[in-house]
Tab-separated table of C-alpha atoms in Angstrom:
chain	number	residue	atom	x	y	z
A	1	UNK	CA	75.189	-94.440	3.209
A	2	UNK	CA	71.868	-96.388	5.001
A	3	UNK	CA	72.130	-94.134	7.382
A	4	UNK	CA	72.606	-90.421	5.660
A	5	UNK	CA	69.553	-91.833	3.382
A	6	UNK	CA	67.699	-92.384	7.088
A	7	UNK	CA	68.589	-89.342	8.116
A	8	UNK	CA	67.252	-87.789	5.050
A	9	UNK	CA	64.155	-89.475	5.449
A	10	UNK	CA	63.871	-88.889	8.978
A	11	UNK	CA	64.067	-85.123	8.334
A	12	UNK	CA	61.854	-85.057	5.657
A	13	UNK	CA	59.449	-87.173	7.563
A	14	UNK	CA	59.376	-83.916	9.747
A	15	UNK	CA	58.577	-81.850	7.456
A	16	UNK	CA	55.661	-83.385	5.858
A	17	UNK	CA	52.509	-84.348	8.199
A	18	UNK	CA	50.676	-87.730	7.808
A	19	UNK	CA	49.997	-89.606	4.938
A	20	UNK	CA	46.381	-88.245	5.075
A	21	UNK	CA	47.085	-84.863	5.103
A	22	UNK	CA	49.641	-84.567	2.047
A	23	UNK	CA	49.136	-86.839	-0.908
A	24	UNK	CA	52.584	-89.024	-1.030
A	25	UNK	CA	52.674	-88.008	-4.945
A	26	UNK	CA	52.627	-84.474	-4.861
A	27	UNK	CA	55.754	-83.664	-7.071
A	28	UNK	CA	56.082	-85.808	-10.338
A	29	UNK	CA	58.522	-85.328	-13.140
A	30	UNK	CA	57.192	-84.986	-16.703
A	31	UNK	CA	59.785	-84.831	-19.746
A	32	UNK	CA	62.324	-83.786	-17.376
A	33	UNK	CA	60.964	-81.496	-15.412
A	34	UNK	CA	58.767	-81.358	-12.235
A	35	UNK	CA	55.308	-80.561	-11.761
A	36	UNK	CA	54.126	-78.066	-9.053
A	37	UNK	CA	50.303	-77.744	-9.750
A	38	UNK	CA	49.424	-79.864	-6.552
A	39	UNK	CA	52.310	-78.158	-4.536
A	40	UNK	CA	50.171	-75.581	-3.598
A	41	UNK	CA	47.204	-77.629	-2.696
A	42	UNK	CA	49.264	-79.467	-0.273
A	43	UNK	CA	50.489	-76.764	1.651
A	44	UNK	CA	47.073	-75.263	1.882
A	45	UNK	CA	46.554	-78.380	3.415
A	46	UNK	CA	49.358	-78.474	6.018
A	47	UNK	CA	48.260	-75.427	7.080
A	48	UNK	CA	44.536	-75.939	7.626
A	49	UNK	CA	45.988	-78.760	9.837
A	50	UNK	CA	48.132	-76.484	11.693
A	51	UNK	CA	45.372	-74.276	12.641
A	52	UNK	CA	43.091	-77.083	13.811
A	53	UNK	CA	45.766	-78.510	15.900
A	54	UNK	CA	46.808	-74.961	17.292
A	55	UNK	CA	42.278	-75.063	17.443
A	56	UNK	CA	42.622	-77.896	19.467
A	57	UNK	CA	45.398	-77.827	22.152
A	58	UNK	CA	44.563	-74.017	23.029
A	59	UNK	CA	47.678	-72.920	21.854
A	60	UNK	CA	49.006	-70.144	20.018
A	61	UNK	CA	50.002	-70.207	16.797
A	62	UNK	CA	53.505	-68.800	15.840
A	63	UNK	CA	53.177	-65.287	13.684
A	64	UNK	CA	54.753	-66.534	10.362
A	65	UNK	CA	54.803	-64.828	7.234
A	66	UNK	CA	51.624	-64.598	5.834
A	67	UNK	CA	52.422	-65.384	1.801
A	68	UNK	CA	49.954	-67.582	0.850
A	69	UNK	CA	46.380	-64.935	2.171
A	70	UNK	CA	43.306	-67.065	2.971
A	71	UNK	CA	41.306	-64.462	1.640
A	72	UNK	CA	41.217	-62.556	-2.129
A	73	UNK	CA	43.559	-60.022	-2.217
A	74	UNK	CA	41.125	-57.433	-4.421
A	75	UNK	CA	38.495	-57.493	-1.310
A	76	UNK	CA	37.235	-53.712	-0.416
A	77	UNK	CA	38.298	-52.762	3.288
A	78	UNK	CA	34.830	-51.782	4.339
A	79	UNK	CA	33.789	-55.512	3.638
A	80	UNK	CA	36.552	-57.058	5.855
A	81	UNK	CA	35.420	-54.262	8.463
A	82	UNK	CA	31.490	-55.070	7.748
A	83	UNK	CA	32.559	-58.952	8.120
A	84	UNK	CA	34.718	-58.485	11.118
A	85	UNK	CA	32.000	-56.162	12.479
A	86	UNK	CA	29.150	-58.756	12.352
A	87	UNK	CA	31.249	-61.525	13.738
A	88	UNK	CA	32.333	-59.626	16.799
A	89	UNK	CA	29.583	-59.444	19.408
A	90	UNK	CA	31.635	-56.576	20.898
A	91	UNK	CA	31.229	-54.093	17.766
A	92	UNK	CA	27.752	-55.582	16.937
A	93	UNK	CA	26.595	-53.701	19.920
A	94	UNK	CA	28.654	-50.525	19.404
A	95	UNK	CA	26.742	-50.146	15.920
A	96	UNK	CA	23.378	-51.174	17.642
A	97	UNK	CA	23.990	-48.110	19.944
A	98	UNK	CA	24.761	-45.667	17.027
A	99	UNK	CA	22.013	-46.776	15.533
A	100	UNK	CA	19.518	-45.906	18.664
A	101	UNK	CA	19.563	-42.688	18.988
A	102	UNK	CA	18.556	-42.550	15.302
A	103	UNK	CA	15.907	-44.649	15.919
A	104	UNK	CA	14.509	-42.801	19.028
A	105	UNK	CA	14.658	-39.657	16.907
A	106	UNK	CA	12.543	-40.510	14.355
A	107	UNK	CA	10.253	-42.191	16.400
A	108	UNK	CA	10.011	-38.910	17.939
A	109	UNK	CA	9.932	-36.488	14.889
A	110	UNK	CA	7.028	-39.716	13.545
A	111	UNK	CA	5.073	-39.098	16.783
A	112	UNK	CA	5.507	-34.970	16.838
A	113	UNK	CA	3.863	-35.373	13.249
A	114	UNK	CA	0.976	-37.237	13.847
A	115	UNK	CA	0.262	-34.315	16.668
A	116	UNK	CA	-1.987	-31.337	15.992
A	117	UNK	CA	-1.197	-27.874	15.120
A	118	UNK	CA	0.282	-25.760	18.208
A	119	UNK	CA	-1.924	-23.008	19.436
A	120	UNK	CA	0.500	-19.802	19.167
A	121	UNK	CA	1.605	-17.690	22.252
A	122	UNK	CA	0.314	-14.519	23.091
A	123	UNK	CA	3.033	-12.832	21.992
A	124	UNK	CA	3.333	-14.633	18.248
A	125	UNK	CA	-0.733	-13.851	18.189
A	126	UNK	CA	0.225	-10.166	19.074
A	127	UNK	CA	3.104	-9.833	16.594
A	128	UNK	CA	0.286	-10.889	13.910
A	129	UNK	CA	-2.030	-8.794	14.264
A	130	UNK	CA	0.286	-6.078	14.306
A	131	UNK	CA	1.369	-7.041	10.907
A	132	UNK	CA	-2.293	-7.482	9.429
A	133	UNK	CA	-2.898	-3.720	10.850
A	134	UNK	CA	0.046	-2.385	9.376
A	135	UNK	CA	-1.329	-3.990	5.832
A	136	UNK	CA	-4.577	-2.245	6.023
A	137	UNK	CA	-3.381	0.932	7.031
A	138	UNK	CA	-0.756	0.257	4.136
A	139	UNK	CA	-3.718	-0.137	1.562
A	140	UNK	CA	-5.765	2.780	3.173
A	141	UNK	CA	-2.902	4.566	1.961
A	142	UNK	CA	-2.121	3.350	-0.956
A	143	UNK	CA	-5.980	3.956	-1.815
A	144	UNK	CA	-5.519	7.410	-0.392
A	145	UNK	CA	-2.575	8.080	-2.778
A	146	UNK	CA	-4.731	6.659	-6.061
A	147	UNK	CA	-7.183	9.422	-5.245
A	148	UNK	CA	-5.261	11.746	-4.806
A	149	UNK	CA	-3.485	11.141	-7.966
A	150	UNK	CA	-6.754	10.760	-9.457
A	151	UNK	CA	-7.846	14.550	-8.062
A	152	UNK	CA	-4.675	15.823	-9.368
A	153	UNK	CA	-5.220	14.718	-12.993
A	154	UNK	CA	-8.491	15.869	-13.015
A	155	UNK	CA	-7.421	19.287	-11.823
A	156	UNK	CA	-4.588	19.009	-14.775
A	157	UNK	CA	-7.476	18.523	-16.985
A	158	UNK	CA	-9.022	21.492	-15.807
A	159	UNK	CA	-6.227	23.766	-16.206
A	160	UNK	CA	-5.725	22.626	-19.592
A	161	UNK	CA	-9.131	23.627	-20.806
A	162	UNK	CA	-8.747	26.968	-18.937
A	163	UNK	CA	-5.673	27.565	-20.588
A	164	UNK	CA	-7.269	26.299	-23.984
A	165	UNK	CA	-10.050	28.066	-23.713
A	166	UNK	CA	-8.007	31.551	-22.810
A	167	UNK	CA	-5.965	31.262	-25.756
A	168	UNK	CA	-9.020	30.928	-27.777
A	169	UNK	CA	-10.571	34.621	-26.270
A	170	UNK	CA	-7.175	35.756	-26.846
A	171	UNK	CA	-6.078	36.698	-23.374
A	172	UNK	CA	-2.239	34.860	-23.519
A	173	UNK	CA	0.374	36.304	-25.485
A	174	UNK	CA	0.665	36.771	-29.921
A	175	UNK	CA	-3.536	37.087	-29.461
A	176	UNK	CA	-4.463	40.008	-31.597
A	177	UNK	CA	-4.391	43.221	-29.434
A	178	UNK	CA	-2.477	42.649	-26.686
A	179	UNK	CA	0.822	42.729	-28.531
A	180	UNK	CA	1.337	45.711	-30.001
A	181	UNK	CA	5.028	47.280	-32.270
A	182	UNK	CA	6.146	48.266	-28.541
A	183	UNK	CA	5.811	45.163	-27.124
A	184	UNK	CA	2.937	44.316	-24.935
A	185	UNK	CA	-0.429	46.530	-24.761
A	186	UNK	CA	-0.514	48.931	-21.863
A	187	UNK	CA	-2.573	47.880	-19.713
A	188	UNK	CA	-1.888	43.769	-20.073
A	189	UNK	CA	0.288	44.014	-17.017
A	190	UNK	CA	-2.073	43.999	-14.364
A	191	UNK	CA	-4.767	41.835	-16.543
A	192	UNK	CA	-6.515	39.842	-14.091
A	193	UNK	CA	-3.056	39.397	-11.984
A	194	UNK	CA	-5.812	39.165	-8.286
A	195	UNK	CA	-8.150	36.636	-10.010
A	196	UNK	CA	-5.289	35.019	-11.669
A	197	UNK	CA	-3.610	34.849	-7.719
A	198	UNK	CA	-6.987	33.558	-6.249
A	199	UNK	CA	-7.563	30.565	-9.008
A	200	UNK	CA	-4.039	29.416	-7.717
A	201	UNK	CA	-4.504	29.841	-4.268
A	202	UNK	CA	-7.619	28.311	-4.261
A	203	UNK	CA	-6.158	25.074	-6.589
A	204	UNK	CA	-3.509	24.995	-3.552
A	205	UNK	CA	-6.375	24.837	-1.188
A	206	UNK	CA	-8.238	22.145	-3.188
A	207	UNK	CA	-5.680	19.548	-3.226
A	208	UNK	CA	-4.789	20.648	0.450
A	209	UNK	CA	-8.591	19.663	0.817
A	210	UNK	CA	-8.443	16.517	-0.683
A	211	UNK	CA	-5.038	15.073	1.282
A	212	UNK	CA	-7.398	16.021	4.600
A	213	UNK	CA	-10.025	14.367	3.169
A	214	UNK	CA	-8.015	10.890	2.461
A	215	UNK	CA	-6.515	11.382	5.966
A	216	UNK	CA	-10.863	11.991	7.601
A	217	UNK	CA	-11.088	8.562	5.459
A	218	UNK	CA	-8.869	6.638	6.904
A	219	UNK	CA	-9.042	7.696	10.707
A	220	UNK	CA	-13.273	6.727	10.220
A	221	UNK	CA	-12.288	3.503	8.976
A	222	UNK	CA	-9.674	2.779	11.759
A	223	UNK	CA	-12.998	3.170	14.412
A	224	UNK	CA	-10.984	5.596	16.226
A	225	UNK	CA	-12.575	7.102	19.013
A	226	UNK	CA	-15.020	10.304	19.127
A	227	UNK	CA	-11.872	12.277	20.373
A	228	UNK	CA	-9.100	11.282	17.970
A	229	UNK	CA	-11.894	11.988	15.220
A	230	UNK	CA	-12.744	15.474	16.628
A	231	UNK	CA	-8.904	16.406	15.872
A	232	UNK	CA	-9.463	15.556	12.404
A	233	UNK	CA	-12.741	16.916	12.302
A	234	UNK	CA	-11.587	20.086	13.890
A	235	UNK	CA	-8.924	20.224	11.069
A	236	UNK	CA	-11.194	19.935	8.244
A	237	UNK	CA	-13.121	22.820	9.545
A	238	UNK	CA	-10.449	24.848	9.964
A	239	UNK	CA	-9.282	24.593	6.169
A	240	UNK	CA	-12.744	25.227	5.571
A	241	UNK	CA	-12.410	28.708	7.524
A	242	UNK	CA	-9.481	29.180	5.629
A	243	UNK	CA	-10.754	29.217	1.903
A	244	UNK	CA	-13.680	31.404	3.333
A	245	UNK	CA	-10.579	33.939	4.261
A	246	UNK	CA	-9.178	33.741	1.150
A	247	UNK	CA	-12.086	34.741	-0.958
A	248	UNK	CA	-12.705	37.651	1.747
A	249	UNK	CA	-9.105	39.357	0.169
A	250	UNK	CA	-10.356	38.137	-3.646
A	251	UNK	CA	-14.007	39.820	-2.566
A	252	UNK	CA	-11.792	43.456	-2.175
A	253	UNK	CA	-9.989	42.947	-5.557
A	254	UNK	CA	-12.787	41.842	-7.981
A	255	UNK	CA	-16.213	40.835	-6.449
A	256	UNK	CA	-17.469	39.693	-10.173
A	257	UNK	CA	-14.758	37.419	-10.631
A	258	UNK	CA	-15.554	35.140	-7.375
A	259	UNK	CA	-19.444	35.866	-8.560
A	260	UNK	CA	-18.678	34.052	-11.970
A	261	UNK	CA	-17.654	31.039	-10.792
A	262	UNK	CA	-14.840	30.975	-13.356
A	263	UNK	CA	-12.610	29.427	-11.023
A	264	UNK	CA	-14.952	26.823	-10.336
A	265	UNK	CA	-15.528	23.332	-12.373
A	266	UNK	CA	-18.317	23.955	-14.826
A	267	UNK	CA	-20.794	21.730	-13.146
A	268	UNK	CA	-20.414	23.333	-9.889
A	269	UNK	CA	-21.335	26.639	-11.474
A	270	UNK	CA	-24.913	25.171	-12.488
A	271	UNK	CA	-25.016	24.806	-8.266
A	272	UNK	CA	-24.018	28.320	-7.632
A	273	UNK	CA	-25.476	30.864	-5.492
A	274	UNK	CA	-23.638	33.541	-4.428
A	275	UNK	CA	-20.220	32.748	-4.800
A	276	UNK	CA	-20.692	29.229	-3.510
A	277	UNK	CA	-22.990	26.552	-2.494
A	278	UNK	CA	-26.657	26.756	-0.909
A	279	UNK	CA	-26.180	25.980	2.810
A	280	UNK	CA	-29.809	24.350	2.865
A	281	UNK	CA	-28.853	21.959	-0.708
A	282	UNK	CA	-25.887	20.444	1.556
A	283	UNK	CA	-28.093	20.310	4.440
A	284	UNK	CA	-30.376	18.282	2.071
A	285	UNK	CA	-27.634	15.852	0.882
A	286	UNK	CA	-26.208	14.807	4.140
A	287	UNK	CA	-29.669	14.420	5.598
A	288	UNK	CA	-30.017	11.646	3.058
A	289	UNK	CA	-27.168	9.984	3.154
A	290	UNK	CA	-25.985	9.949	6.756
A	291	UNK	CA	-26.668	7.533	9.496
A	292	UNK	CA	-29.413	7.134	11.698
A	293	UNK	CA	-29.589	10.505	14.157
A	294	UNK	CA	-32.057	10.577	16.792
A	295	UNK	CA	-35.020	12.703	17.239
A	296	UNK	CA	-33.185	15.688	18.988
A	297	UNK	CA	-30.689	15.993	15.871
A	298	UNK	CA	-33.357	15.815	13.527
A	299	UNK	CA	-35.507	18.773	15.103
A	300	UNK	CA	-32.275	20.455	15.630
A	301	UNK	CA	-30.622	20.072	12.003
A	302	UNK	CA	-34.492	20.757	10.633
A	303	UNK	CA	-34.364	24.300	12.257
A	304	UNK	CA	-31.081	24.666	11.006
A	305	UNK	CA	-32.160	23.910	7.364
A	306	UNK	CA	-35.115	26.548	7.926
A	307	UNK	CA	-33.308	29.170	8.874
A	308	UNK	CA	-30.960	28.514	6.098
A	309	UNK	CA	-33.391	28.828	3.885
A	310	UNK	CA	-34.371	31.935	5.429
A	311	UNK	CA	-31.029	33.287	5.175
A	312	UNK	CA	-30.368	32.611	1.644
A	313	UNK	CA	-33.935	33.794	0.352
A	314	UNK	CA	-33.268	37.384	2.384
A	315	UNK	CA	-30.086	37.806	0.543
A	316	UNK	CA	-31.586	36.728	-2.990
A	317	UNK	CA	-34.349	39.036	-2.438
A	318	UNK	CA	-31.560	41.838	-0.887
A	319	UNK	CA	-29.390	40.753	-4.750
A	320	UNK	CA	-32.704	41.435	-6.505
A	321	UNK	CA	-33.169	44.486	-5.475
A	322	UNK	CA	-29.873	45.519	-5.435
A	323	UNK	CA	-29.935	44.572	-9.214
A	324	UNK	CA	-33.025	46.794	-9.775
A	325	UNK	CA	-31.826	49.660	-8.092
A	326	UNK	CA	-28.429	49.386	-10.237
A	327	UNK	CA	-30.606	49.339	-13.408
A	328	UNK	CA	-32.544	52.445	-12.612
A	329	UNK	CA	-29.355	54.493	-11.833
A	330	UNK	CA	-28.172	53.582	-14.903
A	331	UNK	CA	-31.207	54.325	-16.632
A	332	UNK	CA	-31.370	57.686	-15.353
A	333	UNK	CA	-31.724	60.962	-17.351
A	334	UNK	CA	-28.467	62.190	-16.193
A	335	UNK	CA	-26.620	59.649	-17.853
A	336	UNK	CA	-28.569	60.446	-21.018
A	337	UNK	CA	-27.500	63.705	-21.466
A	338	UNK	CA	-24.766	64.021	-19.594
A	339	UNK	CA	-24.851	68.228	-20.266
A	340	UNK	CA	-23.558	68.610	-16.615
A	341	UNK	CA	-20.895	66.504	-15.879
A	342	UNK	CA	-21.231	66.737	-12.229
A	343	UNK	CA	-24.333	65.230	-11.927
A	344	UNK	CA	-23.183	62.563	-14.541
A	345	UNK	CA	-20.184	61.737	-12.069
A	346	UNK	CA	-23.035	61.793	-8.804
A	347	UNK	CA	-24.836	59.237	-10.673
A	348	UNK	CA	-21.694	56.844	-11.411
A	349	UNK	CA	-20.815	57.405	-8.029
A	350	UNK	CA	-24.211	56.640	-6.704
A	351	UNK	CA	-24.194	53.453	-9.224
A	352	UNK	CA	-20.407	52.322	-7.732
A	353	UNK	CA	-21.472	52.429	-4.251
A	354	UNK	CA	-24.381	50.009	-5.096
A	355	UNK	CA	-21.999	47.800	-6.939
A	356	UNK	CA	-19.538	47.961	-3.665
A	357	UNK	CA	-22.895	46.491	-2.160
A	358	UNK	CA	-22.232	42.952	-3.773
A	359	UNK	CA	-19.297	42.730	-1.875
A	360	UNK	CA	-21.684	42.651	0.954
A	361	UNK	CA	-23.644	40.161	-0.365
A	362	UNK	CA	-20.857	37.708	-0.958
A	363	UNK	CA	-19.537	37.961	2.338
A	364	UNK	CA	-22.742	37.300	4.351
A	365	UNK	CA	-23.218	34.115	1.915
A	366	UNK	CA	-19.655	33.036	3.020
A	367	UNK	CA	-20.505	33.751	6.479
A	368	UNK	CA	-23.834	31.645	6.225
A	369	UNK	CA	-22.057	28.990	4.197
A	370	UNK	CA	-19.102	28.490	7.406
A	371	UNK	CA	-21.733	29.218	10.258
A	372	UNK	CA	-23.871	25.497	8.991
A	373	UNK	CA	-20.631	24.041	9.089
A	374	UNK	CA	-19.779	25.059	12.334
A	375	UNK	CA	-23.532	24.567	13.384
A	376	UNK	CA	-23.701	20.952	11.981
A	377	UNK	CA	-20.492	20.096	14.279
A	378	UNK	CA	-22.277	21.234	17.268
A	379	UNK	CA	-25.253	19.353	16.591
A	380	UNK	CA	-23.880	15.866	15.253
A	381	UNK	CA	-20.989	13.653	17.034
A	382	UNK	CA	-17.693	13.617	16.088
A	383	UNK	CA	-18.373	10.524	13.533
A	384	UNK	CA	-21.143	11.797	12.411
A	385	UNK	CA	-19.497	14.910	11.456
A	386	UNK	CA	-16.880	13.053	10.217
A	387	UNK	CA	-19.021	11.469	7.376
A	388	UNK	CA	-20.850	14.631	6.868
A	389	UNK	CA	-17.466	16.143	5.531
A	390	UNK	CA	-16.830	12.867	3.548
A	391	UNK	CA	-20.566	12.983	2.020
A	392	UNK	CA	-20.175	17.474	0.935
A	393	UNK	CA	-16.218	16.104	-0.559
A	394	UNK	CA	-17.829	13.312	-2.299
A	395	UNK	CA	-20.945	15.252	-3.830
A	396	UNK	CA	-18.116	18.350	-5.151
A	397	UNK	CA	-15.689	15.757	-6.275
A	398	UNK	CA	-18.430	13.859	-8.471
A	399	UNK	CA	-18.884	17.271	-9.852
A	400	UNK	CA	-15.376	17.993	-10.907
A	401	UNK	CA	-15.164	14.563	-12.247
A	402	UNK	CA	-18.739	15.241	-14.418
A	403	UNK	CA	-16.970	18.892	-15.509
A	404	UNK	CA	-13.668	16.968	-16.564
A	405	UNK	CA	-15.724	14.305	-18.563
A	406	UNK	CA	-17.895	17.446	-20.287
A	407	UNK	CA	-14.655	19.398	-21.119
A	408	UNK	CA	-12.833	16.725	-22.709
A	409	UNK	CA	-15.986	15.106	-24.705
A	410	UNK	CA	-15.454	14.959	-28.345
A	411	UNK	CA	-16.538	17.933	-30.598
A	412	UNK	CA	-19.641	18.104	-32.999
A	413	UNK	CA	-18.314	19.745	-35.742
C-alpha cells in the first residue's frame, strides 16, 4: 500500500514541474466539489516553462496540440501577417524593395514637375499651325456665307417690291384689263416676256457676282501671290464680260427697258448713264480708296480717266442730238396731216431708224464701261486690281442695301 501510494506520487511528481512553477494548491474542494479557476493559470505556467527550457538547451520543441492559443482568437490575419512581417528581417526587406520603386517614381514625376515647359517639335509646331490656318480660312468662309446670305435677302427684298409694285400698275393677273370673259387679253402673252428673261438672268448673274466676290476676298486676305490672284482676278473680269453679253441680246429685244434702269436697285438708277455706270465716277472711287500707286500708274490711270471722260461726253452729246433729231421728225408736218399716207409711213420709218440708233448708243457705253476694266488690269498689279474689284462691289452693294432700306421705309399716309 506504501508503495502503490509512492508510486502514485512518483508519477505525479512527473507530471507537475517544481514547486515554483505550479502553486502546490491549485485544485481545492468547496461544498463538494472542486475548483478549477487556477487550473488554467497553472498550465499556462508549465508551458511558459517548457518553452524557456526548449529556449535554453537549443532544442526543439515537440508539435503538440495547440488548445490553449497564446494569442486572441478574433485577431484579423493581416495583423498577424503585419506582426510577423516586421519581426522578420527577411520580409522587412522584401516590403522595403516594393516600396522603392514607388519611391524612385515619384521622386521622378516630383522632379519632372518642378521642370519647365518642353519646347514642341517641328512637327507638333507644324501640325498647329495647320490647324490655326484651317480656322481662319473656316471663318473667312463662314463670313463669306453671312454675306452672301445677307445679298440674297436683300435681293428677296427687292423682288418683293417689284412684284408689289407690279400688282399695284396692274400688270399680274385679276388687274383690270388684262383679264377679259375669254380669259386673258390678247396680247398679255408676250408682255414684257425679254425684259422679264433679262431681270432674271441678270439676278443669276448678281449673286454669281457676289460668290466671286467673297471668293476675291478671301484669296487677298490669304496674301497669296500676284499669280494665284491674277486667276481670280482674271475670273472676275470675265463675269464682268459676261453681263456686258447679256445686255447686248436684251439691247436687240427692248433698248428702253435696259435704258430705264428698272432692273436696277433704285439708288443705282440716280447713278445711271446709259444703261450703266460712268467709267470716269468708278475711276474716281478707286482712285480714293486704293493703295499707294506710284507715279507711272497715276499718269497712266489719269489719262485713262480723261479719255473716259471724253468718251462719255461724245456719246451724251451724240444722245442729245439724237433726242433732238427724234423730236423734229415727230414734229413734222407730215405727221400732222397725214393726207398721204406714204409720206406719213417715210416719216415713222425715218423716226424708227433713229430710235434703232439708241441701240448704238448703249452698246458703245457697254463697250467703254468693259474696256476701263480691262484697261485698269493692265495698268495696276494683280492686288491692286484685286481691291479695285472689291472697292466697285462694295460702292454697288452699299447701294442696293440704301435701295432696300428706301423700299421698305414706313409710309406717310
Amino acid at each position: 500500500m506504501a508503495q502503490k501510494q509512492g508510486e502514485h506520487q512518483i508519477s505525479f511528481g512527473m507530471a507537475q514541474p517544481s514547486s515554483s512553477s505550479i502553486h502546490p494548491n491549485f485544485i481545492k474542494e468547496s461544498n463538494g466539489a472542486y475548483d478549477l479557476g487556477e487550473l488554467d493559470q497553472a498550465l499556462f505556467l508549465y508551458l511558459d516553462a517548457q518553452e524557456q527550457r526548449v529556449a535554453a538547451s537549443g532544442e526543439l520543441m515537440p508539435e503538440t496540440l495547440n488548445i490553449f492559443p497564446s494569442q486572441p482568437m478574433h485577431e484579423e490575419p493581416s495583423m498577424k501577417k503585419s506582426s510577423k512581417s516586421a519581426s522578420d528581417p527577411q520580409a522587412s526587406s522584401e516590403i522595403a524593395n516594393d516600396v522603392k520603386p514607388l519611391v524612385k517614381r515619384k521622386n521622378i514625376t516630383s522632379s519632372s514637375d518642378h521642370e519647365g515647359p518642353k519646347t514642341p517639335d517641328p512637327k507638333t509646331l507644324r501640325r498647329l499651325a495647320q490647324n490655326r490656318e484651317a480656322a481662319r480660312k473656316s471663318r473667312l468662309r463662314k463670313k463669306a456665307y453671312v454675306q452672301q446670305l445677307e445679298c440674297s435677302r436683300i435681293k428677296l427684298a427687292q423682288i418683293e417690291q417689284e412684284l408689289q409694285r407690279s400688282r399695284a400698275q396692274g400688270l399680274f393677273f385679276g388687274a383690270e384689263g388684262l383679264i377679259g370673259e375669254h380669259g386673258l387679253h390678247p396680247g398679255f402673252g408676250n408682255l414684257s416676256s425679254d425684259p422679264a428673261m433679262f431681270d432674271m438672268e441678270y439676278a443669276r448673274w448678281l449673286e454669281e457676282h457676289h460668290r466671286r466676290m467673297c471668293e476675291l476676298r478671301a484669296a487677298v486676305d490669304e496674301h497669296m501671290q500676284e499669280n494665284e490672284l491674277q486667276i481670280y482676278v482674271g475670273h472676275c473680269l470675265a463675269h464682268y464680260d459676261e453681263v456686258m453679253n447679256l445686255k447686248n441680246i436684251a439691247i436687240k429685244t427692248d433698248v428702253f427697258h435696259l435704258l430705264s434702269g428698272v432692273w436696277m436697285a433704285p439708288a443705282e438708277r440716280c447713278f445711271m448713264w446709259l444703261g450703266g455706270f460712268r467709267p470716269s465716277k468708278i475711276i474716281k472711287i478707286i482712285m480714293s480708296n486704293l493703295e499707294p500707286l506710284t507715279e507711272q500708274q497715276l499718269i497712266q490711270i489719269y489719262n485713262l480717266q480723261q479719255m473716259a471722260q471724253e468718251n462719255e461726253e461724245a456719246l451724251s452729246q451724240g444722245l442729245e442730238s439724237l433726242q433732238q433729231s427724234l423730236s423734229n421728225t415727230i414734229l413734222s408736218e407730215a405727221l400732222s396731216f397725214p393726207s398721204n399716207m406714204a409720206d406719213y409711213m417715210d416719216q415713222m420709218a425715218m423716226a424708227m431708224n433713229k430710235l434703232s440708233s439708241l441701240e448704238t448708243f448703249v452698246k458703245q457705253a457697254d463697250s467703254l464701261r468693259q474696256q476701263t476694266l480691262h484697261r485698269l488690269n493692265q495698268i495696276l498689279t494683280s492686288r491692286q486690281m484685286a481691291r479695285c474689284l472689291l472697292i466697285i462691289a462694295e460702292y454697288f452693294h452699299r447701294l442696293r442695301a440704301l435701295s432696300s432700306l428706301w423700299l421698305s421705309r414706313p409710309r406717310q399716309e
